[in-house]
Tab-separated table of C-alpha atoms in Angstrom:
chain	number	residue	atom	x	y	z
A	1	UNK	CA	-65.853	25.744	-11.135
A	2	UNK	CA	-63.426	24.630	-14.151
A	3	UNK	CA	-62.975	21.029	-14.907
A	4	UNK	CA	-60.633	19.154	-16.680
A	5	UNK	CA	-63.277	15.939	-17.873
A	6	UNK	CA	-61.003	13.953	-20.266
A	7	UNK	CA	-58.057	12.714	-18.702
A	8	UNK	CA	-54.381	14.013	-20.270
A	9	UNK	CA	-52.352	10.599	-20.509
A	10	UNK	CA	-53.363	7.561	-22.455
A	11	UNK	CA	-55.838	4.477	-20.287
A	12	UNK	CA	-56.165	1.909	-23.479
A	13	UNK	CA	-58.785	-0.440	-23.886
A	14	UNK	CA	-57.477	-4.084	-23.750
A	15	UNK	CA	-58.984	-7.363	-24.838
A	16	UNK	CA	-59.152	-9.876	-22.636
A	17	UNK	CA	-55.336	-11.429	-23.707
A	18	UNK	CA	-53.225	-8.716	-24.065
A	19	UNK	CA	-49.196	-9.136	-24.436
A	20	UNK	CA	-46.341	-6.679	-25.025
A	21	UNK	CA	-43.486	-8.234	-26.493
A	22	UNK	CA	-40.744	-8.713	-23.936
A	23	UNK	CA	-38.087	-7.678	-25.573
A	24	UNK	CA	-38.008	-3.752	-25.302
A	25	UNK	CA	-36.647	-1.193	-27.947
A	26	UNK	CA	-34.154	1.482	-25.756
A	27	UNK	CA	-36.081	4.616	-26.243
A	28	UNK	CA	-34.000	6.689	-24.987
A	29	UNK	CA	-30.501	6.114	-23.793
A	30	UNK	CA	-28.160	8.178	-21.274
A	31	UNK	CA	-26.587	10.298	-23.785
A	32	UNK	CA	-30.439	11.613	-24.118
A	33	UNK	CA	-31.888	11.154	-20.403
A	34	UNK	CA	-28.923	11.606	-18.167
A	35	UNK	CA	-28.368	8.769	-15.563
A	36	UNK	CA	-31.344	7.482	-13.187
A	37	UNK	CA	-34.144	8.775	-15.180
A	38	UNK	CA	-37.362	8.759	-13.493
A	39	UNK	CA	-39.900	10.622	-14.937
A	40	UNK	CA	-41.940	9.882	-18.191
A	41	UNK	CA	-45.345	11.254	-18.892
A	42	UNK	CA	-46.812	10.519	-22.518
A	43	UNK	CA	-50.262	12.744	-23.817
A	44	UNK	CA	-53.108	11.570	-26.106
A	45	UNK	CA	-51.106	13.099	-28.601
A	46	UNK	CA	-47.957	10.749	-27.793
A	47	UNK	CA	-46.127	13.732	-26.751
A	48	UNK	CA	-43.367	12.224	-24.440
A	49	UNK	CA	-41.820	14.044	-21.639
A	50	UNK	CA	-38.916	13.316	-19.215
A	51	UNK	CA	-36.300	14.933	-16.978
A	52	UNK	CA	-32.611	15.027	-17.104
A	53	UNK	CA	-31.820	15.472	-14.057
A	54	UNK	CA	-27.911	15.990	-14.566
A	55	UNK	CA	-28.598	19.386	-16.793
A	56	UNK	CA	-31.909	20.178	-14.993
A	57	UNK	CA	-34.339	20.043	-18.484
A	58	UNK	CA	-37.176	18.792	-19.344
A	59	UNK	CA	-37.250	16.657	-22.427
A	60	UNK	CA	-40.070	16.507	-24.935
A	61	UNK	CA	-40.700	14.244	-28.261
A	62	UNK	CA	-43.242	15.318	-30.198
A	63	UNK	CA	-44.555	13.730	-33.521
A	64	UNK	CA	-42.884	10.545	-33.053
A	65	UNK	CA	-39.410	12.166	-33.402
A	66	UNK	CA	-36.224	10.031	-32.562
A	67	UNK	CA	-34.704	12.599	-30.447
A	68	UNK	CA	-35.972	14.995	-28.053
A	69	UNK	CA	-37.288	18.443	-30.138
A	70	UNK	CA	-37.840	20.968	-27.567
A	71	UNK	CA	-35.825	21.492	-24.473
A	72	UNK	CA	-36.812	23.092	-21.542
A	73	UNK	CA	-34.638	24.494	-19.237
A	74	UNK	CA	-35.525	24.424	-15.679
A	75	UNK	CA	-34.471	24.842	-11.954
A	76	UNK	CA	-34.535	21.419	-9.656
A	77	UNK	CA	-32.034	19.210	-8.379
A	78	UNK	CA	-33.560	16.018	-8.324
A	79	UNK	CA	-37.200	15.759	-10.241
A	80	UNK	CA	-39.185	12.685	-9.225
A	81	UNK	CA	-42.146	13.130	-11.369
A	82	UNK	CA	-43.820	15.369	-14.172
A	83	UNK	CA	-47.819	15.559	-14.711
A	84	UNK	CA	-48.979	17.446	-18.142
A	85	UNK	CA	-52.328	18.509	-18.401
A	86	UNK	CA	-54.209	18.853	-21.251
A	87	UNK	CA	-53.211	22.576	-22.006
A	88	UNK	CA	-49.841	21.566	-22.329
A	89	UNK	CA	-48.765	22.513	-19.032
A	90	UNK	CA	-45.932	20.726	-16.868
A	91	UNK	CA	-46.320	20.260	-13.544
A	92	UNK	CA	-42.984	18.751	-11.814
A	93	UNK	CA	-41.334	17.978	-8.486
A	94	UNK	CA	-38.939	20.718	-7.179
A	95	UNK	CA	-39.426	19.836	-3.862
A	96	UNK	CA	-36.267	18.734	-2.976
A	97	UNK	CA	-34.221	21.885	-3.885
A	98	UNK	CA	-37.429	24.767	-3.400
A	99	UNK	CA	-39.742	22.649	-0.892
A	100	UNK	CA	-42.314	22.834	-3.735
A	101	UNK	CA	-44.574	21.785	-6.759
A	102	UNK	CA	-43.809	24.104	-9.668
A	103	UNK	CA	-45.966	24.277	-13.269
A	104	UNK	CA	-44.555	25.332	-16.592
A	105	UNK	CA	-47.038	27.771	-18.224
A	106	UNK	CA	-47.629	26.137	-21.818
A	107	UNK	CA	-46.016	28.575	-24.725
A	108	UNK	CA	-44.459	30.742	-21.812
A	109	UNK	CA	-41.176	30.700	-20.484
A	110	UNK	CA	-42.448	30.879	-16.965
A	111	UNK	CA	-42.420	28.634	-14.003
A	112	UNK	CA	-44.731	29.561	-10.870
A	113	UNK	CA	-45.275	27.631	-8.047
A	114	UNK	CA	-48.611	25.986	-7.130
A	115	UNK	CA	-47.966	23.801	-4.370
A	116	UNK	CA	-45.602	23.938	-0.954
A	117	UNK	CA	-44.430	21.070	0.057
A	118	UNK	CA	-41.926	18.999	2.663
A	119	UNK	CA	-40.145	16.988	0.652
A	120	UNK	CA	-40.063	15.530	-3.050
A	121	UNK	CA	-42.955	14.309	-4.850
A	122	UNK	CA	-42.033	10.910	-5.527
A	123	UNK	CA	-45.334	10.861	-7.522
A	124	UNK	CA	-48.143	13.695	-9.015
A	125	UNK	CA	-51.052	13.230	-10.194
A	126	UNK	CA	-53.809	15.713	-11.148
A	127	UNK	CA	-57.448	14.260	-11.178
A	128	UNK	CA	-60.140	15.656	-13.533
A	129	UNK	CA	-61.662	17.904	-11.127
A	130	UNK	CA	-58.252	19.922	-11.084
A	131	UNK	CA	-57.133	18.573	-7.439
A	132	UNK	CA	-52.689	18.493	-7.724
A	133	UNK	CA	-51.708	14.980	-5.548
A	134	UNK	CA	-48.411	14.907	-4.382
A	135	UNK	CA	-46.555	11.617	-3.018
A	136	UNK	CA	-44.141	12.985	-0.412
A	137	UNK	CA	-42.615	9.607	0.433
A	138	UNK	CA	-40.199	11.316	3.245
A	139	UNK	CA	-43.115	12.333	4.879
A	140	UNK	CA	-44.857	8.952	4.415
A	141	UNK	CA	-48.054	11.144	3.035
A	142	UNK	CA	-50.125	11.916	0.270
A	143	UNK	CA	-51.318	15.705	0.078
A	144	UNK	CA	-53.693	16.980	-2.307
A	145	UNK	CA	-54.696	20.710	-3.216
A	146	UNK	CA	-57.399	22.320	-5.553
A	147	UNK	CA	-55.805	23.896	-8.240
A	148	UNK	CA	-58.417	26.673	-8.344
A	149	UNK	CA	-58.307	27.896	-4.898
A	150	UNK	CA	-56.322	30.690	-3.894
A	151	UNK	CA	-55.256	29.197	-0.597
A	152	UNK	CA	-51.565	27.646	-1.260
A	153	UNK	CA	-51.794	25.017	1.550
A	154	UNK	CA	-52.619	21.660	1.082
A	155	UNK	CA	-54.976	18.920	3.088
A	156	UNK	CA	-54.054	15.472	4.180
A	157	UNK	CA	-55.327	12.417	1.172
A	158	UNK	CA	-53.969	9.783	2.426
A	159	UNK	CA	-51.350	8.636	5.514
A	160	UNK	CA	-51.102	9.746	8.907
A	161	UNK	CA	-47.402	11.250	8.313
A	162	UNK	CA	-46.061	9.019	10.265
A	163	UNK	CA	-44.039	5.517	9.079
A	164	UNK	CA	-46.436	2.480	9.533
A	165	UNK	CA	-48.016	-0.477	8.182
A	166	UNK	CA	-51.657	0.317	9.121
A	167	UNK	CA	-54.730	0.830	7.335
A	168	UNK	CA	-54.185	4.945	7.939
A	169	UNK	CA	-50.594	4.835	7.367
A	170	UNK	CA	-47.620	4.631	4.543
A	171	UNK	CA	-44.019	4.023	4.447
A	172	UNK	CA	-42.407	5.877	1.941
A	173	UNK	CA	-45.240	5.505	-0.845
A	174	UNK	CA	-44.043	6.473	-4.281
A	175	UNK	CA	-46.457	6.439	-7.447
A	176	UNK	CA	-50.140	7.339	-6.961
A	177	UNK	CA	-52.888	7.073	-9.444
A	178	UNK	CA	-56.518	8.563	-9.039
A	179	UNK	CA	-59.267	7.128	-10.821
A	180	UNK	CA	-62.286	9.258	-12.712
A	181	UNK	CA	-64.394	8.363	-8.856
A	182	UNK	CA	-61.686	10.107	-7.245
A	183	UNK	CA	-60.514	6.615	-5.731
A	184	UNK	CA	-56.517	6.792	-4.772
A	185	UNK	CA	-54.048	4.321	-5.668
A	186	UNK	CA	-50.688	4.397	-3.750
A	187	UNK	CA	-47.665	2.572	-4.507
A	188	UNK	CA	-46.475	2.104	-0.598
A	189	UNK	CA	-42.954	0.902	-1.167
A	190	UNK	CA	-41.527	-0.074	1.691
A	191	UNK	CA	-44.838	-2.178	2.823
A	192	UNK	CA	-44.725	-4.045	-0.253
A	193	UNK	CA	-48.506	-3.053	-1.378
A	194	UNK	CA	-50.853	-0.905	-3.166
A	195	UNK	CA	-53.253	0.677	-1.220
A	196	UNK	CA	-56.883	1.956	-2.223
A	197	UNK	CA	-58.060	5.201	-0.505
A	198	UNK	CA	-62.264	5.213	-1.752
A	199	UNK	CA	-62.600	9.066	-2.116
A	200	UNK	CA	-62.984	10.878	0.982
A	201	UNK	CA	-61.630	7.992	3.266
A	202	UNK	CA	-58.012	8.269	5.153
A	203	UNK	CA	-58.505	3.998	5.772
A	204	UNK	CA	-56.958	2.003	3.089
A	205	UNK	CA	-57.404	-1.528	1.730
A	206	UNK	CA	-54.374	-3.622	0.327
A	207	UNK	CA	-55.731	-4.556	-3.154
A	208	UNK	CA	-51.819	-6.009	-4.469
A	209	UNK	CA	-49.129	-7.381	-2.203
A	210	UNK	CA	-48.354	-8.082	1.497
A	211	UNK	CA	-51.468	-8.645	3.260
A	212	UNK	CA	-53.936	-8.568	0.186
A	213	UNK	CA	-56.612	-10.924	-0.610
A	214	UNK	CA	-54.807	-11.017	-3.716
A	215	UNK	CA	-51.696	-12.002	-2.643
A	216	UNK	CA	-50.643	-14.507	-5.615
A	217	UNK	CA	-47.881	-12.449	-6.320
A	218	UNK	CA	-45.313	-10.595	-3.429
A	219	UNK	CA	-44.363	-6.957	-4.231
A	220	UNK	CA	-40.897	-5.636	-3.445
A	221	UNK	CA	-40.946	-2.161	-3.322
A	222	UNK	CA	-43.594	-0.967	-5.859
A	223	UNK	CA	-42.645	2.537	-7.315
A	224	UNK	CA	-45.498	2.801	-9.777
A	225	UNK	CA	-49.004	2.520	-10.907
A	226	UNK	CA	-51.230	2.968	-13.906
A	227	UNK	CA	-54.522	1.737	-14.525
A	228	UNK	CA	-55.638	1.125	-17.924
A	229	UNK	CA	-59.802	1.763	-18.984
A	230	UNK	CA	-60.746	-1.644	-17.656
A	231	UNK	CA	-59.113	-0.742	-14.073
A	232	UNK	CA	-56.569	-3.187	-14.549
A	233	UNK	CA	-53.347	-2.215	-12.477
A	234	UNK	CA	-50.174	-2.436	-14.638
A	235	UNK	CA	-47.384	-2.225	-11.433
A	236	UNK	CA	-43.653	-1.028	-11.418
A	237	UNK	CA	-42.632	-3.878	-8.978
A	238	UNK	CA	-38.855	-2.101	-8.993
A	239	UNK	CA	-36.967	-4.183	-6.320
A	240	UNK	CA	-38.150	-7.387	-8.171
A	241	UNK	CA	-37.530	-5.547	-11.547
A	242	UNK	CA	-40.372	-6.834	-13.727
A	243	UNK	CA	-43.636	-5.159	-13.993
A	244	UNK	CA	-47.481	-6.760	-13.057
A	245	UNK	CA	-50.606	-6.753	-14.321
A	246	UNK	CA	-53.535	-7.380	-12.030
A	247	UNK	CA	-56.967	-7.471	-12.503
A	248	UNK	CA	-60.274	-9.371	-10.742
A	249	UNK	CA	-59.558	-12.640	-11.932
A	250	UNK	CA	-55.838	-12.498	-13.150
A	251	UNK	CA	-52.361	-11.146	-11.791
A	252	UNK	CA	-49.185	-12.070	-13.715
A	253	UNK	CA	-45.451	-10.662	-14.484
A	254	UNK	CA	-45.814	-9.170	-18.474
A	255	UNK	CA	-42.047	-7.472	-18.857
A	256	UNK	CA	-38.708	-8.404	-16.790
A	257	UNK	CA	-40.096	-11.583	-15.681
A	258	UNK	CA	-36.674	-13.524	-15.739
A	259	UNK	CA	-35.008	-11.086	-12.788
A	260	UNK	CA	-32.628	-8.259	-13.207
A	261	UNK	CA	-30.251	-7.281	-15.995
A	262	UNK	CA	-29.434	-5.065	-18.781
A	263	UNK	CA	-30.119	-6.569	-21.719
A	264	UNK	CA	-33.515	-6.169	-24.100
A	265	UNK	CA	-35.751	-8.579	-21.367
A	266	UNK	CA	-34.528	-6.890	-18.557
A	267	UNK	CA	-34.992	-4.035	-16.280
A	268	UNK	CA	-32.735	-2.400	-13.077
A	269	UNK	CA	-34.600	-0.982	-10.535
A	270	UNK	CA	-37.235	0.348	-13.231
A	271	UNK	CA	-39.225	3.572	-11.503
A	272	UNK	CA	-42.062	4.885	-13.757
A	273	UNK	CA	-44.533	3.767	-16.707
A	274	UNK	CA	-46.565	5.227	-18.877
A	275	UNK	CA	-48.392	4.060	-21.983
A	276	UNK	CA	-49.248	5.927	-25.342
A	277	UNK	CA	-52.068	5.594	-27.326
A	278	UNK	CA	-51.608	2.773	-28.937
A	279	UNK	CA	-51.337	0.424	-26.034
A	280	UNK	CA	-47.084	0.403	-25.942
A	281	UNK	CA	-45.294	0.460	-22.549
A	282	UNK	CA	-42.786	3.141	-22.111
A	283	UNK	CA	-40.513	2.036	-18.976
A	284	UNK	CA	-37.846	4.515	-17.103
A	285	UNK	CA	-35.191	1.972	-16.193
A	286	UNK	CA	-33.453	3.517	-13.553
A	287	UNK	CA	-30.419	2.201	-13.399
A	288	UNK	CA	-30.095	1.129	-16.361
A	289	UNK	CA	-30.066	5.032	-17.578
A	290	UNK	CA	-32.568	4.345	-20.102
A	291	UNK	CA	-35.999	4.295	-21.150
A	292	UNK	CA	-37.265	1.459	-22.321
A	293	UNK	CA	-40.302	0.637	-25.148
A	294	UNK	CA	-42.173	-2.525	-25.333
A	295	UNK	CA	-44.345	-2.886	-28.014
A	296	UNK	CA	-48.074	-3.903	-27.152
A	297	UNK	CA	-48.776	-7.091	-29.432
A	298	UNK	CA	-51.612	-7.205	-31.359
A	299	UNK	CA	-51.734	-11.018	-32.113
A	300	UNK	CA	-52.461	-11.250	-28.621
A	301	UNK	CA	-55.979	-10.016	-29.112
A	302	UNK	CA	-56.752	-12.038	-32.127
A	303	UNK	CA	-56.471	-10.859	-35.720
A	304	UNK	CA	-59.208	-8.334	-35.961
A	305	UNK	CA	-59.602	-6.752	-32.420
A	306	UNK	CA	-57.228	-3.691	-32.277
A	307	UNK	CA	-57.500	-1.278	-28.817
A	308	UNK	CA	-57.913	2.742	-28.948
């Protein structure tokens, strides 16, 4: 059995105060990303990807260039999310146009398809045992399939597949996020939570939002997760435009605290985050057509402790 052991994307190592500044840098700006961008993933490397979705490409910046330097040209119509592994392959959403997951072989110009699905994959995630998660929020289900088996059709992770507020159930979850135990995270949208699936269970437990124990702060509409390498959850709360940062003892609003707009504080309807290595929020800011930066602040942690 192959294993991937080292996770792809960047989980930084925060001191106890961290702050971003909240005024972001625009990133990337329609002319670039097309309008509602959704997508970002960002390697160990800082390798940034995205998806226009209006000429069907996926984007890359590589060594900290300003503008995108390789293109590639693909087939979807509407591209919800992109997962790169660590051999430089891209898997994204095509599910809405093909009714499927496809990858993009690294240094190939080949696409093949690796999972079937019922509708777009609001979220993928692939866990370091190889295992492809897709967040069909139409279907109100998260499926899941090993990479390395030769059987195409995928089993049940979490959410019974049909709409519903219960422990088994989802309504239209969006981001997911699975942790080195194989723990899920789902961002359930329309019940206004994240949800924790412990590996191998199809019950949930509301950890953030309606319903939680930890219910200092109300979600509307959550449309991503990340968890850094302390397992706190940073939170795309996108109908309250802002994003949240909860741990044990501490949930709070770090960027778009001061409600919706377009301006340097602000985010519209924000979808997907992702961080690089050097502790930096990257933002897609959906209706804003841009992606937004917000520098991770290094006073915050005091004048010697810096994170990796």
């Amino acid at each position: 059995m192959t294993s991937n052991q080292t996770s792809s994307f960047n989980q930084p190592k925060f001191c106890s105060t961290p702050a971003w500044n909240p005024f972001g840098i625009t990133f990337a700006n329609e002319t670039t990303i097309g309008r509602f961008p959704c997508a970002i993933f960002i390697n160990i490397n800082n390798t940034i990807y995205t998806v226009n979705l209006e000429t069907e490409q996926i984007l890359m910046w590589i060594n900290n260039s300003i503008n995108p330097n390789k293109i590639i040209p693909s087939n979807f119509s509407n591209s919800n999310s992109i997962f790169v592994t660590n051999n430089g392959d891209i898997y994204y959403d095509n599910g809405e146009k093909n009714g499927r997951v496809a990858k993009w072989i690294s240094n190939t110009n080949t696409s093949v398809n690796v999972m079937n699905v019922d509708s777009s994959c609001f979220g993928i995630f692939i866990d370091i045992n190889d295992t492809l998660y897709c967040s069909m929020s139409g279907e109100h289900q998260v499926i899941k399939r090993w990479l390395n088996d030769s059987e195409m059709i995928p089993t049940t992770a979490a959410g019974s597949g049909i709409r519903g507020s219960g422990s088994n159930e989802l309504s239209y979850p969006y981001g997911i996020f699975v942790d080195l135990n194989f723990d899920l995270y789902v961002a359930d949208s329309e019940n206004h939570r994240i949800q924790l699936f412990k590996h191998g269970g199809l019950n949930g437990t509301t950890i953030v939002g309606q319903r939680s124990s930890n219910n200092m702060i109300s979600l509307d509409c959550p449309s991503g997760i990340v968890l850094d390498a302390d397992k706190y959850l940073f939170i795309v709360d996108q109908h309250n435009h802002r994003i949240i940062r909860s741990g044990p003892n501490d949930i709070r609003c770090i960027i778009g605290c001061n409600g919706r707009g377009s301006q340097s504080h602000q985010l519209s309807y924000s979808a997907t985050l992702s961080f690089d290595s050097y502790g930096n929020i990257f933002i897609t800011d959906l209706k804003n057509h841009r992606i937004q930066k917000f520098d991770f602040l290094l006073d915050s942690c005091g004048k010697f402790k810096i994170i990796h």
